[in-house]
Amino acid sequence: KQEVTQIPAALSVPEGENLVLNCSFTDSAIYNLQWFRQDPGKGLTSLLLIQSSQREQTSGRLNASLDKSSGRSTLYIAASQPGDSATYLCAVVNAGNMLTFGGGTRLMVKP
Amino acid sequence: KAGVTQTPRYLIKTRGQQVTLSCSPISGHRSVSWYQQTPGQGLQFLFEYFSETQRNKGNFPGRFSGRQFSNSRSEMNVSTLELGDSALYLCASSQGAGRYGYTFGSGTRLTVV
């Protein structure tokens, strides 16, 4: 059974810092890995999708990497802003067409 | 193009009642999945439908059911509501298989009193 873990569970940083969020998974037979952002009480917004054959994806200030063999992914956020404050979730897709989510990292960026 | 639409946004129901939630996927997407989000359990997979067929089901009691119509819209039903069913219910649509990624709706907040 796939298990996804995100570390840290919460993170508080001053504005302008670069930061890294970590995600690990136990079963490396994944189709892809997707990073999401969730604002309080809202749905999930997709940030980046990395296919199993890819090593990284970039979008603006965000960069996600994937090391399938070691079961790890990182989400790098450059020059953080208060608007980046949210919960960040990683999820993997195995056979079965379902997402398995980590518990999330709650990020607070202080002005 | 329009995103994933979930209705209603909020619901308050009494224990023992039943409830139906609706999800309209992105146009052209044939896969619809449902997830339950609670503070204690996080996000958990309920079921996935593709072309009106349930392809996969999570570990939830039979009180949770769903269906998909020919236009890909999906409904989820919960019967005999319990307090523990209070949660944010999220719907996700995909082109056909998970490898294309998922787009989520804004969710339905269900409160059972």
PDB file of C-alpha atoms in Angstrom:
ATOM      1  CA  LYS A   1       0.000   0.000   0.000  1.00  0.00           C
ATOM      2  CA  GLN A   2       1.391   3.383  -1.033  1.00  0.00           C
ATOM      3  CA  GLU A   3       2.223   5.785   1.777  1.00  0.00           C
ATOM      4  CA  VAL A   4       3.166   9.422   1.255  1.00  0.00           C
ATOM      5  CA  THR A   5       4.889  11.535   3.889  1.00  0.00           C
ATOM      6  CA  GLN A   6       5.536  15.258   3.866  1.00  0.00           C
ATOM      7  CA  ILE A   7       8.106  16.999   5.996  1.00  0.00           C
ATOM      8  CA  PRO A   8       7.896  19.429   7.674  1.00  0.00           C
ATOM      9  CA  ALA A   9       4.237  19.504   8.702  1.00  0.00           C
ATOM     10  CA  ALA A  10       4.447  23.268   9.229  1.00  0.00           C
ATOM     11  CA  LEU A  11       6.924  25.943   8.258  1.00  0.00           C
ATOM     12  CA  SER A  12       7.144  29.649   9.003  1.00  0.00           C
ATOM     13  CA  VAL A  13       9.618  31.817   7.093  1.00  0.00           C
ATOM     14  CA  PRO A  14      10.207  35.530   6.537  1.00  0.00           C
ATOM     15  CA  GLU A  15       9.326  37.003   3.186  1.00  0.00           C
ATOM     16  CA  GLY A  16      12.014  36.646   0.535  1.00  0.00           C
ATOM     17  CA  GLU A  17      13.436  33.334   1.715  1.00  0.00           C
ATOM     18  CA  ASN A  18      13.941  30.391  -0.591  1.00  0.00           C
ATOM     19  CA  LEU A  19      12.469  27.208   0.816  1.00  0.00           C
ATOM     20  CA  VAL A  20      12.178  23.485   0.156  1.00  0.00           C
ATOM     21  CA  LEU A  21       9.251  21.224   0.927  1.00  0.00           C
ATOM     22  CA  ASN A  22       9.839  17.489   1.032  1.00  0.00           C
ATOM     23  CA  CYS A  23       7.697  14.556  -0.021  1.00  0.00           C
ATOM     24  CA  SER A  24       8.539  10.854   0.187  1.00  0.00           C
ATOM     25  CA  PHE A  25       6.617   7.796  -0.994  1.00  0.00           C
ATOM     26  CA  THR A  26       7.066   4.102  -0.322  1.00  0.00           C
ATOM     27  CA  ASP A  27       6.140   2.511  -3.678  1.00  0.00           C
ATOM     28  CA  SER A  28       8.275   3.767  -6.559  1.00  0.00           C
ATOM     29  CA  ALA A  29       5.965   2.285  -9.238  1.00  0.00           C
ATOM     30  CA  ILE A  30       4.202   5.589  -9.826  1.00  0.00           C
ATOM     31  CA  TYR A  31       2.780   7.099 -12.996  1.00  0.00           C
ATOM     32  CA  ASN A  32       3.349  10.640 -11.844  1.00  0.00           C
ATOM     33  CA  LEU A  33       3.541  12.994  -8.889  1.00  0.00           C
ATOM     34  CA  GLN A  34       1.504  16.148  -8.539  1.00  0.00           C
ATOM     35  CA  TRP A  35       1.980  19.113  -6.206  1.00  0.00           C
ATOM     36  CA  PHE A  36      -1.077  21.047  -5.086  1.00  0.00           C
ATOM     37  CA  ARG A  37      -1.771  24.164  -3.087  1.00  0.00           C
ATOM     38  CA  GLN A  38      -4.790  24.503  -0.805  1.00  0.00           C
ATOM     39  CA  ASP A  39      -5.993  27.723   0.785  1.00  0.00           C
ATOM     40  CA  PRO A  40      -8.117  27.407   3.942  1.00  0.00           C
ATOM     41  CA  GLY A  41     -11.558  25.972   3.214  1.00  0.00           C
ATOM     42  CA  LYS A  42     -10.895  25.841  -0.520  1.00  0.00           C
ATOM     43  CA  GLY A  43     -10.274  23.185  -3.139  1.00  0.00           C
ATOM     44  CA  LEU A  44      -6.897  22.100  -4.485  1.00  0.00           C
ATOM     45  CA  THR A  45      -4.990  24.097  -7.071  1.00  0.00           C
ATOM     46  CA  SER A  46      -2.530  22.116  -9.175  1.00  0.00           C
ATOM     47  CA  LEU A  47       0.958  23.578  -9.155  1.00  0.00           C
ATOM     48  CA  LEU A  48       3.140  21.082 -10.978  1.00  0.00           C
ATOM     49  CA  LEU A  49       2.775  17.624 -12.517  1.00  0.00           C
ATOM     50  CA  ILE A  50       5.881  15.465 -12.936  1.00  0.00           C
ATOM     51  CA  GLN A  51       5.633  12.325 -15.029  1.00  0.00           C
ATOM     52  CA  SER A  52       7.523   9.276 -13.792  1.00  0.00           C
ATOM     53  CA  SER A  53      10.026   9.629 -16.662  1.00  0.00           C
ATOM     54  CA  GLN A  54      10.836  13.248 -15.787  1.00  0.00           C
ATOM     55  CA  ARG A  55      13.305  14.601 -13.243  1.00  0.00           C
ATOM     56  CA  GLU A  56      11.865  18.068 -12.706  1.00  0.00           C
ATOM     57  CA  GLN A  57       9.280  20.631 -13.697  1.00  0.00           C
ATOM     58  CA  THR A  58       9.323  24.397 -13.333  1.00  0.00           C
ATOM     59  CA  SER A  59       6.632  27.045 -13.214  1.00  0.00           C
ATOM     60  CA  GLY A  60       7.601  30.600 -12.337  1.00  0.00           C
ATOM     61  CA  ARG A  61       9.158  30.630  -8.868  1.00  0.00           C
ATOM     62  CA  LEU A  62       8.346  26.954  -8.329  1.00  0.00           C
ATOM     63  CA  ASN A  63      10.540  23.994  -9.174  1.00  0.00           C
ATOM     64  CA  ALA A  64       9.663  20.413  -8.383  1.00  0.00           C
ATOM     65  CA  SER A  65      12.071  17.502  -8.649  1.00  0.00           C
ATOM     66  CA  LEU A  66      11.431  13.778  -8.656  1.00  0.00           C
ATOM     67  CA  ASP A  67      13.768  10.932  -7.755  1.00  0.00           C
ATOM     68  CA  LYS A  68      11.594   7.896  -8.333  1.00  0.00           C
ATOM     69  CA  SER A  69      14.191   5.337  -7.338  1.00  0.00           C
ATOM     70  CA  SER A  70      14.613   6.819  -3.883  1.00  0.00           C
ATOM     71  CA  GLY A  71      10.931   7.704  -3.514  1.00  0.00           C
ATOM     72  CA  ARG A  72      11.457  11.431  -3.030  1.00  0.00           C
ATOM     73  CA  SER A  73      10.248  14.722  -4.430  1.00  0.00           C
ATOM     74  CA  THR A  74      11.002  18.273  -3.438  1.00  0.00           C
ATOM     75  CA  LEU A  75       9.161  21.504  -4.130  1.00  0.00           C
ATOM     76  CA  TYR A  76      11.436  24.530  -4.218  1.00  0.00           C
ATOM     77  CA  ILE A  77       9.862  27.965  -3.797  1.00  0.00           C
ATOM     78  CA  ALA A  78      12.104  30.912  -4.645  1.00  0.00           C
ATOM     79  CA  ALA A  79      11.795  34.353  -3.093  1.00  0.00           C
ATOM     80  CA  SER A  80       8.754  33.487  -0.992  1.00  0.00           C
ATOM     81  CA  GLN A  81       5.912  36.009  -0.645  1.00  0.00           C
ATOM     82  CA  PRO A  82       3.058  36.341   1.899  1.00  0.00           C
ATOM     83  CA  GLY A  83       0.672  35.234  -0.865  1.00  0.00           C
ATOM     84  CA  ASP A  84       2.445  31.866  -0.897  1.00  0.00           C
ATOM     85  CA  SER A  85       0.995  31.114   2.542  1.00  0.00           C
ATOM     86  CA  ALA A  86      -1.128  27.980   2.157  1.00  0.00           C
ATOM     87  CA  THR A  87      -0.983  24.224   2.647  1.00  0.00           C
ATOM     88  CA  TYR A  88       1.082  22.378   0.054  1.00  0.00           C
ATOM     89  CA  LEU A  89       0.160  18.793  -0.757  1.00  0.00           C
ATOM     90  CA  CYS A  90       1.974  16.217  -2.805  1.00  0.00           C
ATOM     91  CA  ALA A  91       0.193  13.242  -4.274  1.00  0.00           C
ATOM     92  CA  VAL A  92       1.268  10.239  -6.333  1.00  0.00           C
ATOM     93  CA  VAL A  93      -0.640   8.153  -8.840  1.00  0.00           C
ATOM     94  CA  ASN A  94      -0.116   4.394  -8.976  1.00  0.00           C
ATOM     95  CA  ALA A  95      -2.105   1.845 -10.957  1.00  0.00           C
ATOM     96  CA  GLY A  96      -5.733   2.275 -10.036  1.00  0.00           C
ATOM     97  CA  ASN A  97      -6.056   5.862 -11.204  1.00  0.00           C
ATOM     98  CA  MET A  98      -6.196   7.283  -7.725  1.00  0.00           C
ATOM     99  CA  LEU A  99      -4.181   9.904  -5.926  1.00  0.00           C
ATOM    100  CA  THR A 100      -2.501   9.061  -2.631  1.00  0.00           C
ATOM    101  CA  PHE A 101      -1.851  12.244  -0.679  1.00  0.00           C
ATOM    102  CA  GLY A 102       0.667  13.233   1.913  1.00  0.00           C
ATOM    103  CA  GLY A 103      -0.471  15.034   5.040  1.00  0.00           C
ATOM    104  CA  GLY A 104       0.622  18.413   3.668  1.00  0.00           C
ATOM    105  CA  THR A 105       2.995  21.176   4.738  1.00  0.00           C
ATOM    106  CA  ARG A 106       1.355  24.282   6.167  1.00  0.00           C
ATOM    107  CA  LEU A 107       3.437  27.257   5.045  1.00  0.00           C
ATOM    108  CA  MET A 108       3.301  30.712   6.573  1.00  0.00           C
ATOM    109  CA  VAL A 109       5.334  33.498   4.939  1.00  0.00           C
ATOM    110  CA  LYS A 110       5.627  36.515   7.221  1.00  0.00           C
ATOM    111  CA  PRO A 111       5.910  40.039   5.761  1.00  0.00           C
TER     112      PRO A 111
ATOM    113  CA  LYS B   1     -12.435  26.790 -20.409  1.00  0.00           C
ATOM    114  CA  ALA B   2     -14.661  26.115 -17.421  1.00  0.00           C
ATOM    115  CA  GLY B   3     -13.142  24.237 -14.510  1.00  0.00           C
ATOM    116  CA  VAL B   4     -14.593  21.532 -12.312  1.00  0.00           C
ATOM    117  CA  THR B   5     -17.911  22.616 -10.815  1.00  0.00           C
ATOM    118  CA  GLN B   6     -19.211  21.210  -7.563  1.00  0.00           C
ATOM    119  CA  THR B   7     -22.626  21.932  -6.110  1.00  0.00           C
ATOM    120  CA  PRO B   8     -23.730  22.823  -3.572  1.00  0.00           C
ATOM    121  CA  ARG B   9     -20.826  24.592  -1.849  1.00  0.00           C
ATOM    122  CA  TYR B  10     -22.228  24.116   1.634  1.00  0.00           C
ATOM    123  CA  LEU B  11     -24.692  21.691   3.188  1.00  0.00           C
ATOM    124  CA  ILE B  12     -26.000  21.147   6.675  1.00  0.00           C
ATOM    125  CA  LYS B  13     -27.786  17.849   7.303  1.00  0.00           C
ATOM    126  CA  THR B  14     -29.105  15.967  10.308  1.00  0.00           C
ATOM    127  CA  ARG B  15     -27.876  12.553  11.398  1.00  0.00           C
ATOM    128  CA  GLY B  16     -29.741   9.785   9.626  1.00  0.00           C
ATOM    129  CA  GLN B  17     -30.557  11.841   6.546  1.00  0.00           C
ATOM    130  CA  GLN B  18     -29.068  11.258   3.119  1.00  0.00           C
ATOM    131  CA  VAL B  19     -27.302  13.719   0.829  1.00  0.00           C
ATOM    132  CA  THR B  20     -26.389  13.971  -2.844  1.00  0.00           C
ATOM    133  CA  LEU B  21     -23.443  15.985  -4.117  1.00  0.00           C
ATOM    134  CA  SER B  22     -22.849  16.889  -7.738  1.00  0.00           C
ATOM    135  CA  CYS B  23     -19.717  17.338  -9.837  1.00  0.00           C
ATOM    136  CA  SER B  24     -19.393  18.534 -13.436  1.00  0.00           C
ATOM    137  CA  PRO B  25     -15.928  17.804 -14.853  1.00  0.00           C
ATOM    138  CA  ILE B  26     -13.941  19.831 -17.343  1.00  0.00           C
ATOM    139  CA  SER B  27     -15.409  19.479 -20.820  1.00  0.00           C
ATOM    140  CA  GLY B  28     -13.888  16.462 -22.540  1.00  0.00           C
ATOM    141  CA  HIS B  29     -12.725  14.813 -19.311  1.00  0.00           C
ATOM    142  CA  ARG B  30     -14.228  11.385 -18.851  1.00  0.00           C
ATOM    143  CA  SER B  31     -12.793  10.479 -15.455  1.00  0.00           C
ATOM    144  CA  VAL B  32     -14.265  11.807 -12.216  1.00  0.00           C
ATOM    145  CA  SER B  33     -12.871  10.951  -8.787  1.00  0.00           C
ATOM    146  CA  TRP B  34     -14.177  11.799  -5.335  1.00  0.00           C
ATOM    147  CA  TYR B  35     -12.156  12.475  -2.189  1.00  0.00           C
ATOM    148  CA  GLN B  36     -13.045  13.140   1.423  1.00  0.00           C
ATOM    149  CA  GLN B  37     -10.957  15.581   3.427  1.00  0.00           C
ATOM    150  CA  THR B  38     -11.084  15.720   7.226  1.00  0.00           C
ATOM    151  CA  PRO B  39      -8.654  17.242   9.737  1.00  0.00           C
ATOM    152  CA  GLY B  40      -7.929  13.850  11.265  1.00  0.00           C
ATOM    153  CA  GLN B  41      -7.616  11.632   8.186  1.00  0.00           C
ATOM    154  CA  GLY B  42      -6.497  14.089   5.532  1.00  0.00           C
ATOM    155  CA  LEU B  43      -7.489  13.414   1.934  1.00  0.00           C
ATOM    156  CA  GLN B  44      -8.883   9.957   1.268  1.00  0.00           C
ATOM    157  CA  PHE B  45      -9.981   8.422  -2.014  1.00  0.00           C
ATOM    158  CA  LEU B  46     -13.655   7.462  -2.267  1.00  0.00           C
ATOM    159  CA  PHE B  47     -14.167   6.235  -5.849  1.00  0.00           C
ATOM    160  CA  GLU B  48     -13.416   6.910  -9.487  1.00  0.00           C
ATOM    161  CA  TYR B  49     -15.722   6.758 -12.487  1.00  0.00           C
ATOM    162  CA  PHE B  50     -14.813   6.566 -16.157  1.00  0.00           C
ATOM    163  CA  SER B  51     -17.410   6.458 -18.918  1.00  0.00           C
ATOM    164  CA  GLU B  52     -20.196   5.701 -16.436  1.00  0.00           C
ATOM    165  CA  THR B  53     -18.310   2.764 -14.872  1.00  0.00           C
ATOM    166  CA  GLN B  54     -16.807   2.680 -11.409  1.00  0.00           C
ATOM    167  CA  ARG B  55     -13.173   1.700 -11.941  1.00  0.00           C
ATOM    168  CA  ASN B  56     -11.889   1.897  -8.406  1.00  0.00           C
ATOM    169  CA  LYS B  57     -13.237   2.270  -4.896  1.00  0.00           C
ATOM    170  CA  GLY B  58     -11.610   3.317  -1.659  1.00  0.00           C
ATOM    171  CA  ASN B  59     -12.104   1.864   1.783  1.00  0.00           C
ATOM    172  CA  PHE B  60     -15.417   3.467   2.735  1.00  0.00           C
ATOM    173  CA  PRO B  61     -18.653   1.831   3.922  1.00  0.00           C
ATOM    174  CA  GLY B  62     -21.445   1.041   1.488  1.00  0.00           C
ATOM    175  CA  ARG B  63     -23.325   4.140   2.654  1.00  0.00           C
ATOM    176  CA  PHE B  64     -21.096   6.028   0.233  1.00  0.00           C
ATOM    177  CA  SER B  65     -22.059   5.518  -3.373  1.00  0.00           C
ATOM    178  CA  GLY B  66     -21.773   7.313  -6.654  1.00  0.00           C
ATOM    179  CA  ARG B  67     -22.645   7.287 -10.286  1.00  0.00           C
ATOM    180  CA  GLN B  68     -21.666   8.941 -13.517  1.00  0.00           C
ATOM    181  CA  PHE B  69     -23.932  10.035 -16.312  1.00  0.00           C
ATOM    182  CA  SER B  70     -23.388   9.899 -20.057  1.00  0.00           C
ATOM    183  CA  ASN B  71     -22.315  13.570 -20.081  1.00  0.00           C
ATOM    184  CA  SER B  72     -19.590  12.674 -17.516  1.00  0.00           C
ATOM    185  CA  ARG B  73     -21.290  14.563 -14.678  1.00  0.00           C
ATOM    186  CA  SER B  74     -21.077  12.603 -11.468  1.00  0.00           C
ATOM    187  CA  GLU B  75     -23.075  12.437  -8.279  1.00  0.00           C
ATOM    188  CA  MET B  76     -22.062  11.126  -4.907  1.00  0.00           C
ATOM    189  CA  ASN B  77     -24.604   9.943  -2.361  1.00  0.00           C
ATOM    190  CA  VAL B  78     -24.192   9.359   1.353  1.00  0.00           C
ATOM    191  CA  SER B  79     -27.049   7.615   3.140  1.00  0.00           C
ATOM    192  CA  THR B  80     -27.789   7.425   6.861  1.00  0.00           C
ATOM    193  CA  LEU B  81     -25.472  10.310   7.659  1.00  0.00           C
ATOM    194  CA  GLU B  82     -23.240  10.132  10.735  1.00  0.00           C
ATOM    195  CA  LEU B  83     -21.496  12.966  12.554  1.00  0.00           C
ATOM    196  CA  GLY B  84     -18.169  11.626  11.281  1.00  0.00           C
ATOM    197  CA  ASP B  85     -19.244  12.230   7.692  1.00  0.00           C
ATOM    198  CA  SER B  86     -18.746  15.958   8.234  1.00  0.00           C
ATOM    199  CA  ALA B  87     -15.984  16.838   5.808  1.00  0.00           C
ATOM    200  CA  LEU B  88     -14.963  18.684   2.686  1.00  0.00           C
ATOM    201  CA  TYR B  89     -15.838  16.520  -0.322  1.00  0.00           C
ATOM    202  CA  LEU B  90     -13.684  17.173  -3.348  1.00  0.00           C
ATOM    203  CA  CYS B  91     -14.195  16.076  -6.903  1.00  0.00           C
ATOM    204  CA  ALA B  92     -11.383  15.783  -9.448  1.00  0.00           C
ATOM    205  CA  SER B  93     -11.528  15.358 -13.186  1.00  0.00           C
ATOM    206  CA  SER B  94      -8.966  13.874 -15.527  1.00  0.00           C
ATOM    207  CA  GLN B  95      -8.702  13.258 -19.234  1.00  0.00           C
ATOM    208  CA  GLY B  96      -8.759   9.521 -18.855  1.00  0.00           C
ATOM    209  CA  ALA B  97      -5.983   8.196 -16.731  1.00  0.00           C
ATOM    210  CA  GLY B  98      -4.154   9.543 -13.751  1.00  0.00           C
ATOM    211  CA  ARG B  99      -0.983  10.042 -15.722  1.00  0.00           C
ATOM    212  CA  TYR B 100      -2.491  13.214 -17.231  1.00  0.00           C
ATOM    213  CA  GLY B 101      -2.935  14.823 -13.841  1.00  0.00           C
ATOM    214  CA  TYR B 102      -6.039  15.909 -11.995  1.00  0.00           C
ATOM    215  CA  THR B 103      -8.008  19.150 -11.698  1.00  0.00           C
ATOM    216  CA  PHE B 104     -10.044  19.676  -8.567  1.00  0.00           C
ATOM    217  CA  GLY B 105     -13.240  21.552  -7.880  1.00  0.00           C
ATOM    218  CA  SER B 106     -13.806  23.915  -4.954  1.00  0.00           C
ATOM    219  CA  GLY B 107     -15.478  21.214  -2.909  1.00  0.00           C
ATOM    220  CA  THR B 108     -18.705  20.770  -0.968  1.00  0.00           C
ATOM    221  CA  ARG B 109     -18.510  21.411   2.768  1.00  0.00           C
ATOM    222  CA  LEU B 110     -20.890  18.967   4.476  1.00  0.00           C
ATOM    223  CA  THR B 111     -21.773  19.455   8.127  1.00  0.00           C
ATOM    224  CA  VAL B 112     -23.793  16.768   9.886  1.00  0.00           C
ATOM    225  CA  VAL B 113     -25.522  17.846  13.107  1.00  0.00           C
TER     226      VAL B 113
END
